[in-house]
Coordinates of C-alpha atoms and ligand atoms in Angstrom, one line a residue:
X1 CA 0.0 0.0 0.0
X2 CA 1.4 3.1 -1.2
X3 CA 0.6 6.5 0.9
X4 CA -0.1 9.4 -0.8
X5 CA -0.7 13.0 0.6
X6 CA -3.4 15.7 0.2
X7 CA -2.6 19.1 1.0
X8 CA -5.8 20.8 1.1
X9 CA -6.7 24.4 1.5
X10 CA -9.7 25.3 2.9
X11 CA -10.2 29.1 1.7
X12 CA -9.0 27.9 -2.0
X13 CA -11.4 29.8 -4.7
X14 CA -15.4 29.5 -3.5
X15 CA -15.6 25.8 -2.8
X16 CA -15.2 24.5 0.7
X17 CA -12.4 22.6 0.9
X18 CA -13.8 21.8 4.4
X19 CA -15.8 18.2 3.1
X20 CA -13.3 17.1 0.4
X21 CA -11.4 14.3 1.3
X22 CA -15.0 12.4 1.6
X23 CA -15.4 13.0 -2.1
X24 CA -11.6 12.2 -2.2
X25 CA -12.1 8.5 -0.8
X26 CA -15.6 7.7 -2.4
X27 CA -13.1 8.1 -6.1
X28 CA -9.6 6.9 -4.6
X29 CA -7.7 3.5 -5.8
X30 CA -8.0 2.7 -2.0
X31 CA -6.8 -1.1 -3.2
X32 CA -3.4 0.9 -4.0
X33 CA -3.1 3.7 -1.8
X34 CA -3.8 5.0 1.5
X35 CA -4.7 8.8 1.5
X36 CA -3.4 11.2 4.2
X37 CA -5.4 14.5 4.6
X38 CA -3.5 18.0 6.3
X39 CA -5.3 20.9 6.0
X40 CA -3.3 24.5 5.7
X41 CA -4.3 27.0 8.4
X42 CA -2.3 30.0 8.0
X43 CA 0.3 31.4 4.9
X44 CA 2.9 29.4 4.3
X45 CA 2.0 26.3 5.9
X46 CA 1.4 24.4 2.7
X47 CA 5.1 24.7 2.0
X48 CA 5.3 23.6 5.5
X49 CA 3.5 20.4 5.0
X50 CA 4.8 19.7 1.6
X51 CA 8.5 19.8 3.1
X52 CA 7.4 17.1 6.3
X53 CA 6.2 15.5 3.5
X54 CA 9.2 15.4 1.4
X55 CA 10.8 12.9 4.0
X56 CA 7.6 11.0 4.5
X57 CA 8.2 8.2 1.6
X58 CA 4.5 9.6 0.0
X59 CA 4.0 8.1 -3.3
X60 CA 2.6 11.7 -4.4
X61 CA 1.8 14.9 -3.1
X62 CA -1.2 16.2 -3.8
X63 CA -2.4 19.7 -4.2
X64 CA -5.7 21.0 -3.4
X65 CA -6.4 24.5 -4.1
X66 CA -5.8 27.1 -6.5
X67 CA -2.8 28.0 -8.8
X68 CA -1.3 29.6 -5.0
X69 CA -1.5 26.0 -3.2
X70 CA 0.3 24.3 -6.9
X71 CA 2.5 27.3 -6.3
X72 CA 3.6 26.3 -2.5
X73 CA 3.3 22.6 -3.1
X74 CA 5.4 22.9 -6.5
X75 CA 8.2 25.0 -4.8
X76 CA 8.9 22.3 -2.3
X77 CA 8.7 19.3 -4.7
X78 CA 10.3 20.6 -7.1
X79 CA 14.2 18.4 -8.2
X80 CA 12.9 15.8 -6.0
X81 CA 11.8 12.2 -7.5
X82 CA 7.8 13.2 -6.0
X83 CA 5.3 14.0 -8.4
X84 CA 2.8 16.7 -7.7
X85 CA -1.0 16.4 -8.2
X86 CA -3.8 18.5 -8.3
X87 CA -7.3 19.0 -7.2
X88 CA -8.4 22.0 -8.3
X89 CA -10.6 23.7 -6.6
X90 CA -9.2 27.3 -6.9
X91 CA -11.1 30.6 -9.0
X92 CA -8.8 30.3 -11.6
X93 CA -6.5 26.5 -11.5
X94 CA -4.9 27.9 -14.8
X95 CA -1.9 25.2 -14.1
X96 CA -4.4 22.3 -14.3
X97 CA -6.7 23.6 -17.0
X98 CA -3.6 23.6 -19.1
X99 CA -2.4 20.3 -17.8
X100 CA -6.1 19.0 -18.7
X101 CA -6.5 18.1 -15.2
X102 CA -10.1 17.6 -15.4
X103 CA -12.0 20.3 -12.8
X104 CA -14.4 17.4 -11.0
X105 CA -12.8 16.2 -7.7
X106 CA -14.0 12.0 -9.1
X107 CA -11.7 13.3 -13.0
X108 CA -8.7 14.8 -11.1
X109 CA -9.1 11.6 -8.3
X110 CA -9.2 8.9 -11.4
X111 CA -5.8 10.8 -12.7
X112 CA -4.2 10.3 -9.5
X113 CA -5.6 7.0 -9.5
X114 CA -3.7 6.3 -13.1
X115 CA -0.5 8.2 -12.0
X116 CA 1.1 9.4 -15.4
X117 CA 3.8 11.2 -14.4
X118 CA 5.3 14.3 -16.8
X119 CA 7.9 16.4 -15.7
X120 CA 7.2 19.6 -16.0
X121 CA 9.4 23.1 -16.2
X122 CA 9.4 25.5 -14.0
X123 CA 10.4 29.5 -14.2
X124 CA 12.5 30.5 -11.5
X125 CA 12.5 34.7 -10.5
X126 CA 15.2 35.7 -7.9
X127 CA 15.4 32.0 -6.6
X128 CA 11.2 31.7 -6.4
X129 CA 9.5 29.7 -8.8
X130 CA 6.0 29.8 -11.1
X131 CA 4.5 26.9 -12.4
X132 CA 2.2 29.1 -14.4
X133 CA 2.1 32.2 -15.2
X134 CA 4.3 35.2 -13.7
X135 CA 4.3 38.9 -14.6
X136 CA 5.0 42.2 -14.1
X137 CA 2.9 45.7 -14.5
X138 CA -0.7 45.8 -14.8
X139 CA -1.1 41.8 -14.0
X140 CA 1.2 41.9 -10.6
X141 CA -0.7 45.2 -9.9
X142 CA -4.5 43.2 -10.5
X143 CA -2.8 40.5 -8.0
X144 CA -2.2 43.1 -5.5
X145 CA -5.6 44.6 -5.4
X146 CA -6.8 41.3 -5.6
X147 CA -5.0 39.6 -2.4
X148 CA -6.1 43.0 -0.3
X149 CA -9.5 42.1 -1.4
X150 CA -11.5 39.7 0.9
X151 CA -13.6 38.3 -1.5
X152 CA -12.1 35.6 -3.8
X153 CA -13.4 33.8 -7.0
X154 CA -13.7 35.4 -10.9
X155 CA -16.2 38.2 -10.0
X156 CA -13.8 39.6 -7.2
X157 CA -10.7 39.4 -9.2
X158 CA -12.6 41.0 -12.3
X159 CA -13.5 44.1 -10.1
X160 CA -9.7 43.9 -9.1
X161 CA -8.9 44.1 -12.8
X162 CA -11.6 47.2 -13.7
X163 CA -9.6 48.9 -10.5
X164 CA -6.6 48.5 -11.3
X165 CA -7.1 49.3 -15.4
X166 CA -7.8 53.2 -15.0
X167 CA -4.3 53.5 -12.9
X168 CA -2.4 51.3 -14.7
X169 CA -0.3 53.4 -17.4
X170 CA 2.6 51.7 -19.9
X171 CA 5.9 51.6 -18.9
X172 CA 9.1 50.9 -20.3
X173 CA 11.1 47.7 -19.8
X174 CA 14.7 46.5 -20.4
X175 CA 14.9 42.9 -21.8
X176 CA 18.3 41.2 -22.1
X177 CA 18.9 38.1 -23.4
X178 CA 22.8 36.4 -24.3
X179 CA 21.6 38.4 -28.1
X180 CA 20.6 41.3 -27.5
X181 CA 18.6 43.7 -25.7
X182 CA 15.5 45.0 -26.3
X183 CA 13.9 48.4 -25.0
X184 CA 10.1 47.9 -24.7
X185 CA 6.8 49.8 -23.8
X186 CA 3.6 47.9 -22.7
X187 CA 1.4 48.1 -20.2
X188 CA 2.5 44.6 -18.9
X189 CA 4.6 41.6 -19.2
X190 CA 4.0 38.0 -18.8
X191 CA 6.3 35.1 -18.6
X192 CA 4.4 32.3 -19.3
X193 CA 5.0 28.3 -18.8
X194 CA 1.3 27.4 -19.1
X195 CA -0.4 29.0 -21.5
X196 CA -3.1 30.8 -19.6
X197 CA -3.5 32.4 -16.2
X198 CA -6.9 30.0 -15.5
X199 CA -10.1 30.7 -16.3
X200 CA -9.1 30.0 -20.0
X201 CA -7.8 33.1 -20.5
X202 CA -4.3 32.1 -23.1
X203 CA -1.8 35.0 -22.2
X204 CA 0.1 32.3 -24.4
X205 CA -1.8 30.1 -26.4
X206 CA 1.8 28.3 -27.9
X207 CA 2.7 27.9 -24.4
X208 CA 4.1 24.4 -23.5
X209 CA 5.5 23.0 -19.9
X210 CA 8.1 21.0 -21.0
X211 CA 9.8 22.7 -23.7
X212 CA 12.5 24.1 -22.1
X213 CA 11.7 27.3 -23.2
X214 CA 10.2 30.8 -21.8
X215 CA 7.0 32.2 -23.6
X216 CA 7.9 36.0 -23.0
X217 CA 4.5 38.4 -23.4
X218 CA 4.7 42.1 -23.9
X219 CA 1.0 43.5 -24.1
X220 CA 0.4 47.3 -24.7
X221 CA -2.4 49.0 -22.9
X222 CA -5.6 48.6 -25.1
X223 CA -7.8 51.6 -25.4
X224 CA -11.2 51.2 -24.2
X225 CA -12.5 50.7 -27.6
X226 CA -9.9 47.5 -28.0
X227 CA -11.0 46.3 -25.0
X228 CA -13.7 43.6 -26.3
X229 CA -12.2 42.5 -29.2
X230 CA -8.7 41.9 -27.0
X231 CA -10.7 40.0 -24.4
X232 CA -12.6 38.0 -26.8
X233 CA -9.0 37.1 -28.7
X234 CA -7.7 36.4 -25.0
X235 CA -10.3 33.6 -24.3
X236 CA -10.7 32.0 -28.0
X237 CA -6.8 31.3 -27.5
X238 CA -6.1 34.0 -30.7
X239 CA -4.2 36.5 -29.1
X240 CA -1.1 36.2 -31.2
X241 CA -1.4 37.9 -34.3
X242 CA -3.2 41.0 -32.0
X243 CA -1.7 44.4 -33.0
X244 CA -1.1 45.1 -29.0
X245 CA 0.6 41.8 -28.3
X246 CA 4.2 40.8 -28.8
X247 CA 6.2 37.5 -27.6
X248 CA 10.1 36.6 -27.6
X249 CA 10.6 33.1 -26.2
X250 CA 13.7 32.1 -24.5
X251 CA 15.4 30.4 -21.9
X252 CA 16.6 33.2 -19.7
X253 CA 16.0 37.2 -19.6
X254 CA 17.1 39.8 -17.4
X255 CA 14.1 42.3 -17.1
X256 CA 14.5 46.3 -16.1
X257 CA 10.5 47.6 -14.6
X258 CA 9.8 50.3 -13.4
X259 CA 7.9 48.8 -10.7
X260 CA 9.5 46.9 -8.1
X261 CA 7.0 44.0 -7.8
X262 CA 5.4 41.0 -9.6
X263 CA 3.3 38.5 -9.5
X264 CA 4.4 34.6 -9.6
X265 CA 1.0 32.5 -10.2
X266 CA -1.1 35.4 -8.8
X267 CA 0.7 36.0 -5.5
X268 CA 2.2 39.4 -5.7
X269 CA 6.2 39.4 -4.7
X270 CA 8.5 42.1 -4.3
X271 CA 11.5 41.1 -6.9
X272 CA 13.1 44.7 -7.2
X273 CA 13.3 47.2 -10.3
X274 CA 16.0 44.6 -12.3
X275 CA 15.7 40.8 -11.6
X276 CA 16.9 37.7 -13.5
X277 CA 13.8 35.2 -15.2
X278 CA 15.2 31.9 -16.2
X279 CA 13.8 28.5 -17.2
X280 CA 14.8 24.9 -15.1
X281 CA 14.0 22.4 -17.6
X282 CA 11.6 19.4 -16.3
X283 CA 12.0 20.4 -13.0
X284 CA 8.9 19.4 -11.3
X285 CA 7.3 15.6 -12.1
X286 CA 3.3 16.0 -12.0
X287 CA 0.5 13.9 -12.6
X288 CA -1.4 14.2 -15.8
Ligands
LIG1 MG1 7.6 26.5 -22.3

């Protein structure tokens, strides 16, 4: 009998996490493995539990909660021969929509049950890591609003978004790569493993996990007449050929803001006015 962990948050998106792990053993391969439920209480004790873990012999690690509990579980699992899974249950789970982690509790349970393992990249900022999707200007301003907000789910963090547009101005940004530098204005910048931030929103809709490579994202601030048409582009997956949108892929970038914050999966981080963004190639073994 193999053991396998669940790290569930309670506050994750709208759904309780509270009554979970019933639904958890009505779907588990209980034949094969023996579930372990730990619930986080306070910020920063998923990492907590996913490093007691770590030296635990679990034949996974699972994460249930948003793209912020992948985030803390990821960070700890990451190099080690573990595999990460996910039970989303967060307001966006961008990481496991683009995984195809299915969004019912019994299709993300029956994946766990399977245990295909693919080893994932992961982006590392300043020795932190994303899984998903990490940016700077208007989208690690929206997170900010967004975390000081008590409300959670897609309504809240749209009103975060609407707040945060009127103040949010274009800036201009340093991008060096071993070529060349390139001097850009735009309202923000994404660096993108998956290829959306959740909901189905494709910041990058080329985006793969495990290609070793860094889908870069400049975006210039649309007027309010673009505003539909860039929305609709941002949820069909057709961003790319938009006349505000711009992408340089690569492995490793060192970024000049203005601003001295960003955003790594939607948690807002301080990283400073020049930091370094660089890709560590099939870092982090999930389940999918
Ligand atoms: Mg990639």
């Amino acid at each position: 009998m193999q053991k396998i962990l669940f790290i569930v948050n309670p506050i994750a998106g709208k759904k309780a996490g509270k009554n979970i792990h019933q639904d958890i053993i009505r779907y588990l391969d209980t034949d094969k493995f023996k579930p372990h439920f730990k619930y986080s209480e306070y910020s920063g004790h998923i990492s907590e539990i996913a490093e007691h873990g770590l030296k635990e012999n679990y034949r996974a690690i699972i994460a249930v909660g948003g793209d912020g509990t992948v985030n803390e579980t990821g960070r700890i699992l990451i190099h080690s021969n573990i595999p990460m899974g996910i039970i989303p249950i967060g307001s966006g789970n961008g990481l496991a929509r683009h995984l195809r982690v299915p969004l019912s509790v019994k299709g993300a349970v029956r994946l766990i049950n399977k245990m295909d393992i693919l080893q994932m990249d992961a982006i590392r900022i300043n020795g932190m890591y994303s899984f998903c999707v990490a940016g700077i200007g208007f989208d690690a301003e929206v997170s900010r609003m967004f975390q000081q907000m008590k409300a959670r789910g897609l309504f809240s963090y749209i009103i975060a978004c609407l707040r945060c547009f009127n103040q949010s101005k274009n800036q201009n940004f340093i991008v060096r790569t071993k070529q060349k530098e390139h001097h850009l204005n735009g309202f923000m910048m994404c660096f993108a493993n998956a290829n959306q931030f959740g909901n189905n929103a494709y910041i990058a809709p080329g985006a793969n996990v495990s290609d070793g490579i860094i889908d870069l994202v400049l975006v210039k601030k649309p007027y309010y007449l673009q505003i539909p048409l860039f929305a609709f582009k941002t949820f069909t997956g057709t961003l790319e050929n938009h006349s505000l949108y711009n992408r340089i892929n690569g492995s490793e970038f060192e970024i000049t803001q203005e601003n001295d914050f960003a955003h790594l999966d939607g948690e807002p981080t301080k990283v400073g006015t020049k930091f370094t963004v660089a890709i560590e190639e099939k870092a982090l073994p999930v389940i999918c």
